[in-house]
Amino acid sequence: MRVGVVVFPGSNCDRDALHAARLAGAESFPVWHESTDLRGADLVVLPGGFAYGDYLRAGALARLSPVMGAVREHAARRGLLLGICNGFQVLAEAGLVPGVLLRNASMRFEHRWVRLSVERHDTPFTRGIPPGMTLRMPVAHGEGNYFLPDADLHALEERRGVVFRYAPPEGNPNGSVRAIAGVVDARGTTCGLMPHPERAAERLLGSDDGMLLFRSVVEGVAAASLPPSVEVGM
Amino acid sequence: MTTYRYAVSVMPRDGILDPQGRAVETSLPHMGITAVHGVRIGRRVELEVDASDESAARVLVERLATELLANPLVESYVVELLDGGGPRDTPETRS
């Protein structure tokens, strides 16, 4: 199982993601944003940070990086793709997952622990998470306010595209519509979420719930002798 | 080739939460102003385009506006030709 973590200028959670993937039993390696070679990654991670300084809009310039062509092809081949925080913003700007991340309703940079309900257990990212369990992870972002126009939102819910929602007691930190914290694309192989599973990778950090996500992917890929092509919903 | 100057004004669409505008508006009473409302904050991008004519230049600016400068899901934009619409000669001496 190979995990490639893309490093944009301004990424700052790349090492955490590399570490979490390693803890889950994967071989992980960085992929510089100017490279077009994903080196056989089964899972590509777009990590958190402030790619290109978040200029124009968060994620808007990063999606034009040379590596993104290879990332698109990887996703089109149903390769697994995970965008965390800024990586989710890049996925949304690239149109690889639906929606847009607006400025937090509070106008503040929200950095705190939240709780997530898991809406689906049949995705490669969540299949190892015990049903009924809520996940404790930190958020740290200024633009995490998930938004979709009503019609698109309806379509997203209809196809069960919402994977994570902010749950009590901490609740919704940023004003996201329907408390949406993470979504998958129609194939179910590209996932974006604002909270940081890689920052909840060891008990020492306050929670290791994030490892459930990394282990789901690693164990799922290991179980399949071929690269995964998982049919979920749709 | 001629150089044309444009301004692209990008605004949040109606109904889209504009927390910046709201923050400014809620601060106005601190200045003793109560008659101002409907504050919306967007972004203005000025740029220069080298093109054979204005319509070719505008096609490029429109593409840039839809694909990059504005996110059509939540933002609208207006393209404005600057300098009264007159083209500016590209300085041949520019290296």
Short mmCIF file of N, CA and C in Angstrom, two decimals, chain A residues 66-167:
data_model
loop_
_atom_site.label_atom_id
_atom_site.label_comp_id
_atom_site.label_asym_id
_atom_site.label_seq_id
_atom_site.Cartn_x
_atom_site.Cartn_y
_atom_site.Cartn_z
N PRO A 66 1.15 21.74 -11.67
CA PRO A 66 1.40 20.63 -12.61
C PRO A 66 0.93 19.28 -12.10
N VAL A 67 1.09 19.00 -10.81
CA VAL A 67 0.74 17.69 -10.28
C VAL A 67 -0.76 17.39 -10.42
N MET A 68 -1.57 18.44 -10.52
CA MET A 68 -3.01 18.22 -10.49
C MET A 68 -3.53 17.48 -11.71
N GLY A 69 -2.80 17.55 -12.84
CA GLY A 69 -3.19 16.77 -14.00
C GLY A 69 -3.11 15.28 -13.69
N ALA A 70 -2.00 14.90 -13.05
CA ALA A 70 -1.82 13.49 -12.66
C ALA A 70 -2.85 13.09 -11.60
N VAL A 71 -3.16 14.02 -10.70
CA VAL A 71 -4.14 13.73 -9.64
C VAL A 71 -5.52 13.50 -10.26
N ARG A 72 -5.87 14.33 -11.25
CA ARG A 72 -7.15 14.14 -11.95
C ARG A 72 -7.23 12.77 -12.63
N GLU A 73 -6.12 12.39 -13.29
CA GLU A 73 -6.11 11.09 -13.96
C GLU A 73 -6.23 9.96 -12.95
N HIS A 74 -5.52 10.11 -11.84
CA HIS A 74 -5.58 9.12 -10.76
C HIS A 74 -7.04 8.97 -10.28
N ALA A 75 -7.71 10.10 -10.08
CA ALA A 75 -9.10 10.07 -9.61
C ALA A 75 -10.02 9.46 -10.66
N ALA A 76 -9.74 9.78 -11.93
CA ALA A 76 -10.58 9.25 -13.02
C ALA A 76 -10.44 7.74 -13.14
N ARG A 77 -9.26 7.22 -12.76
CA ARG A 77 -9.04 5.76 -12.76
C ARG A 77 -9.57 5.11 -11.49
N ARG A 78 -10.29 5.90 -10.68
CA ARG A 78 -10.82 5.45 -9.40
C ARG A 78 -9.72 5.17 -8.39
N GLY A 79 -8.60 5.84 -8.57
CA GLY A 79 -7.58 5.82 -7.53
C GLY A 79 -8.11 6.61 -6.34
N LEU A 80 -7.70 6.23 -5.15
CA LEU A 80 -8.22 6.89 -3.95
C LEU A 80 -7.56 8.26 -3.77
N LEU A 81 -8.38 9.24 -3.45
CA LEU A 81 -7.91 10.62 -3.32
C LEU A 81 -8.57 11.24 -2.10
N LEU A 82 -7.72 11.76 -1.21
CA LEU A 82 -8.22 12.33 0.04
C LEU A 82 -7.70 13.76 0.19
N GLY A 83 -8.61 14.71 0.34
CA GLY A 83 -8.22 16.10 0.58
C GLY A 83 -8.60 16.50 1.99
N ILE A 84 -7.59 16.95 2.73
CA ILE A 84 -7.82 17.33 4.13
C ILE A 84 -7.67 18.84 4.26
N CYS A 85 -8.70 19.48 4.78
CA CYS A 85 -8.67 20.93 5.05
C CYS A 85 -8.33 21.71 3.78
N ASN A 86 -7.14 22.30 3.68
CA ASN A 86 -6.77 23.00 2.46
C ASN A 86 -6.85 22.07 1.25
N GLY A 87 -6.57 20.79 1.47
CA GLY A 87 -6.68 19.81 0.39
C GLY A 87 -8.12 19.65 -0.09
N PHE A 88 -9.07 19.75 0.85
CA PHE A 88 -10.50 19.73 0.51
C PHE A 88 -10.84 20.97 -0.32
N GLN A 89 -10.29 22.12 0.07
CA GLN A 89 -10.53 23.35 -0.69
C GLN A 89 -9.98 23.21 -2.11
N VAL A 90 -8.82 22.57 -2.25
CA VAL A 90 -8.25 22.36 -3.59
C VAL A 90 -9.17 21.44 -4.40
N LEU A 91 -9.63 20.35 -3.79
CA LEU A 91 -10.54 19.41 -4.49
C LEU A 91 -11.80 20.12 -4.96
N ALA A 92 -12.35 20.98 -4.10
CA ALA A 92 -13.58 21.70 -4.45
C ALA A 92 -13.33 22.68 -5.59
N GLU A 93 -12.22 23.42 -5.51
CA GLU A 93 -11.90 24.37 -6.58
C GLU A 93 -11.63 23.63 -7.90
N ALA A 94 -11.07 22.43 -7.80
CA ALA A 94 -10.77 21.65 -9.00
C ALA A 94 -12.01 20.94 -9.55
N GLY A 95 -13.11 21.01 -8.80
CA GLY A 95 -14.33 20.34 -9.26
C GLY A 95 -14.29 18.84 -9.06
N LEU A 96 -13.35 18.34 -8.24
CA LEU A 96 -13.25 16.90 -8.03
C LEU A 96 -14.21 16.42 -6.94
N VAL A 97 -14.65 17.33 -6.10
CA VAL A 97 -15.81 17.07 -5.22
C VAL A 97 -16.72 18.28 -5.35
N PRO A 98 -18.02 18.11 -5.10
CA PRO A 98 -18.93 19.25 -5.24
C PRO A 98 -18.76 20.24 -4.09
N GLY A 99 -19.16 21.48 -4.34
CA GLY A 99 -19.25 22.47 -3.28
C GLY A 99 -18.12 23.47 -3.27
N VAL A 100 -18.23 24.37 -2.30
CA VAL A 100 -17.24 25.43 -2.14
C VAL A 100 -17.11 25.71 -0.65
N LEU A 101 -15.90 26.07 -0.22
CA LEU A 101 -15.67 26.37 1.19
C LEU A 101 -15.56 27.88 1.35
N LEU A 102 -16.59 28.47 1.93
CA LEU A 102 -16.64 29.92 2.13
C LEU A 102 -15.95 30.29 3.44
N ARG A 103 -15.75 31.60 3.60
CA ARG A 103 -15.26 32.13 4.87
C ARG A 103 -16.16 31.65 6.00
N ASN A 104 -15.55 31.29 7.13
CA ASN A 104 -16.33 30.85 8.29
C ASN A 104 -17.37 31.91 8.65
N ALA A 105 -18.56 31.47 9.01
CA ALA A 105 -19.62 32.41 9.36
C ALA A 105 -19.20 33.31 10.51
N SER A 106 -18.35 32.79 11.39
CA SER A 106 -17.91 33.56 12.56
C SER A 106 -16.91 34.65 12.19
N MET A 107 -16.39 34.60 10.94
CA MET A 107 -15.32 35.50 10.49
C MET A 107 -13.99 35.24 11.20
N ARG A 108 -13.95 34.18 12.01
CA ARG A 108 -12.72 33.87 12.73
C ARG A 108 -12.06 32.62 12.16
N PHE A 109 -10.77 32.52 12.38
CA PHE A 109 -10.06 31.26 12.13
C PHE A 109 -10.47 30.33 13.27
N GLU A 110 -11.13 29.22 12.94
CA GLU A 110 -11.63 28.31 13.97
C GLU A 110 -10.65 27.15 14.15
N HIS A 111 -10.05 27.10 15.31
CA HIS A 111 -9.13 26.00 15.59
C HIS A 111 -9.53 25.39 16.93
N ARG A 112 -10.15 24.24 16.85
CA ARG A 112 -10.63 23.58 18.07
C ARG A 112 -11.03 22.14 17.76
N TRP A 113 -11.29 21.40 18.83
CA TRP A 113 -11.74 20.02 18.67
C TRP A 113 -13.21 20.00 18.31
N VAL A 114 -13.55 19.12 17.39
CA VAL A 114 -14.95 18.93 17.02
C VAL A 114 -15.25 17.44 17.05
N ARG A 115 -16.52 17.12 16.87
CA ARG A 115 -16.93 15.73 16.81
C ARG A 115 -17.65 15.51 15.47
N LEU A 116 -17.43 14.35 14.91
CA LEU A 116 -18.02 14.07 13.60
C LEU A 116 -18.91 12.85 13.67
N SER A 117 -20.09 12.97 13.10
CA SER A 117 -20.88 11.76 12.87
C SER A 117 -20.47 11.21 11.51
N VAL A 118 -20.48 9.89 11.41
CA VAL A 118 -20.09 9.23 10.16
C VAL A 118 -21.38 8.79 9.47
N GLU A 119 -21.64 9.38 8.30
CA GLU A 119 -22.92 9.18 7.63
C GLU A 119 -22.92 7.94 6.75
N ARG A 120 -21.72 7.50 6.38
CA ARG A 120 -21.62 6.31 5.53
C ARG A 120 -20.47 5.44 5.98
N HIS A 121 -20.69 4.15 5.98
CA HIS A 121 -19.63 3.21 6.34
C HIS A 121 -19.24 2.34 5.15
N ASP A 122 -19.75 2.70 3.98
CA ASP A 122 -19.48 1.89 2.79
C ASP A 122 -18.54 2.60 1.83
N THR A 123 -17.73 3.52 2.35
CA THR A 123 -16.71 4.15 1.50
C THR A 123 -15.35 3.60 1.90
N PRO A 124 -14.37 3.70 1.00
CA PRO A 124 -13.02 3.20 1.34
C PRO A 124 -12.42 3.94 2.53
N PHE A 125 -12.94 5.13 2.82
CA PHE A 125 -12.37 5.97 3.87
C PHE A 125 -13.00 5.71 5.24
N THR A 126 -14.14 5.03 5.25
CA THR A 126 -14.89 4.90 6.51
C THR A 126 -15.28 3.46 6.85
N ARG A 127 -14.90 2.51 6.01
CA ARG A 127 -15.45 1.16 6.21
C ARG A 127 -14.97 0.52 7.51
N GLY A 128 -13.84 1.00 8.06
CA GLY A 128 -13.34 0.41 9.30
C GLY A 128 -13.83 1.12 10.55
N ILE A 129 -14.69 2.10 10.38
CA ILE A 129 -15.16 2.87 11.54
C ILE A 129 -16.38 2.18 12.13
N PRO A 130 -16.34 1.86 13.44
CA PRO A 130 -17.48 1.17 14.04
C PRO A 130 -18.77 1.98 13.91
N PRO A 131 -19.86 1.35 13.49
CA PRO A 131 -21.14 2.05 13.37
C PRO A 131 -21.52 2.72 14.69
N GLY A 132 -22.06 3.92 14.60
CA GLY A 132 -22.52 4.62 15.80
C GLY A 132 -21.43 5.43 16.48
N MET A 133 -20.19 5.19 16.12
CA MET A 133 -19.09 5.92 16.76
C MET A 133 -18.97 7.32 16.16
N THR A 134 -18.81 8.35 17.03
CA THR A 134 -18.47 9.67 16.53
C THR A 134 -16.97 9.87 16.69
N LEU A 135 -16.40 10.64 15.79
CA LEU A 135 -14.94 10.81 15.76
C LEU A 135 -14.56 12.17 16.33
N ARG A 136 -13.52 12.18 17.14
CA ARG A 136 -13.03 13.42 17.70
C ARG A 136 -11.76 13.83 16.96
N MET A 137 -11.83 15.01 16.36
CA MET A 137 -10.69 15.52 15.57
C MET A 137 -10.64 17.04 15.69
N PRO A 138 -9.47 17.62 15.43
CA PRO A 138 -9.41 19.08 15.42
C PRO A 138 -9.75 19.68 14.05
N VAL A 139 -10.30 20.89 14.07
CA VAL A 139 -10.37 21.70 12.85
C VAL A 139 -9.44 22.90 13.05
N ALA A 140 -8.96 23.45 11.96
CA ALA A 140 -8.12 24.65 12.00
C ALA A 140 -8.20 25.32 10.64
N HIS A 141 -9.18 26.21 10.49
CA HIS A 141 -9.35 26.84 9.17
C HIS A 141 -10.11 28.16 9.27
N GLY A 142 -9.90 28.99 8.26
CA GLY A 142 -10.64 30.24 8.15
C GLY A 142 -11.76 30.14 7.13
N GLU A 143 -11.59 29.23 6.18
CA GLU A 143 -12.61 29.05 5.13
C GLU A 143 -13.03 27.58 5.09
N GLY A 144 -14.00 27.23 5.94
CA GLY A 144 -14.45 25.85 6.00
C GLY A 144 -15.95 25.73 5.93
N ASN A 145 -16.57 26.84 5.59
CA ASN A 145 -18.02 26.96 5.60
C ASN A 145 -18.57 26.35 4.30
N TYR A 146 -18.90 25.06 4.38
CA TYR A 146 -19.31 24.33 3.17
C TYR A 146 -20.63 24.86 2.63
N PHE A 147 -20.64 25.10 1.34
CA PHE A 147 -21.84 25.65 0.71
C PHE A 147 -22.09 25.00 -0.64
N LEU A 148 -23.37 24.78 -0.92
CA LEU A 148 -23.83 24.36 -2.25
C LEU A 148 -25.18 25.02 -2.47
N PRO A 149 -25.47 25.48 -3.68
CA PRO A 149 -26.82 25.96 -3.96
C PRO A 149 -27.84 24.84 -3.68
N ASP A 150 -29.07 25.23 -3.32
CA ASP A 150 -30.09 24.27 -2.86
C ASP A 150 -30.26 23.04 -3.75
N ALA A 151 -30.34 23.27 -5.06
CA ALA A 151 -30.59 22.16 -5.98
C ALA A 151 -29.43 21.15 -5.95
N ASP A 152 -28.21 21.70 -5.94
CA ASP A 152 -27.03 20.83 -5.90
C ASP A 152 -26.92 20.11 -4.56
N LEU A 153 -27.33 20.82 -3.51
CA LEU A 153 -27.29 20.24 -2.17
C LEU A 153 -28.25 19.05 -2.09
N HIS A 154 -29.41 19.23 -2.68
CA HIS A 154 -30.41 18.16 -2.72
C HIS A 154 -29.84 16.94 -3.45
N ALA A 155 -29.20 17.20 -4.59
CA ALA A 155 -28.61 16.11 -5.37
C ALA A 155 -27.52 15.40 -4.59
N LEU A 156 -26.72 16.18 -3.86
CA LEU A 156 -25.64 15.60 -3.05
C LEU A 156 -26.21 14.68 -1.97
N GLU A 157 -27.26 15.13 -1.29
CA GLU A 157 -27.88 14.32 -0.23
C GLU A 157 -28.54 13.08 -0.82
N GLU A 158 -29.17 13.27 -1.99
CA GLU A 158 -29.86 12.15 -2.65
C GLU A 158 -28.91 11.01 -2.97
N ARG A 159 -27.72 11.35 -3.42
CA ARG A 159 -26.77 10.30 -3.78
C ARG A 159 -25.88 9.91 -2.60
N ARG A 160 -26.23 10.39 -1.41
CA ARG A 160 -25.49 10.10 -0.18
C ARG A 160 -24.02 10.49 -0.31
N GLY A 161 -23.82 11.71 -0.76
CA GLY A 161 -22.46 12.23 -0.93
C GLY A 161 -21.85 12.77 0.35
N VAL A 162 -22.68 12.96 1.38
CA VAL A 162 -22.17 13.50 2.64
C VAL A 162 -21.65 12.34 3.49
N VAL A 163 -20.39 12.42 3.89
CA VAL A 163 -19.78 11.34 4.67
C VAL A 163 -19.64 11.72 6.14
N PHE A 164 -19.29 12.98 6.39
CA PHE A 164 -19.10 13.43 7.78
C PHE A 164 -19.92 14.69 8.03
N ARG A 165 -20.56 14.73 9.23
CA ARG A 165 -21.21 15.98 9.68
C ARG A 165 -20.70 16.32 11.06
N TYR A 166 -20.64 17.62 11.33
CA TYR A 166 -20.30 18.07 12.68
C TYR A 166 -21.43 17.67 13.62
N ALA A 167 -21.04 17.13 14.79
CA ALA A 167 -22.03 16.57 15.71
C ALA A 167 -21.90 17.23 17.09
#
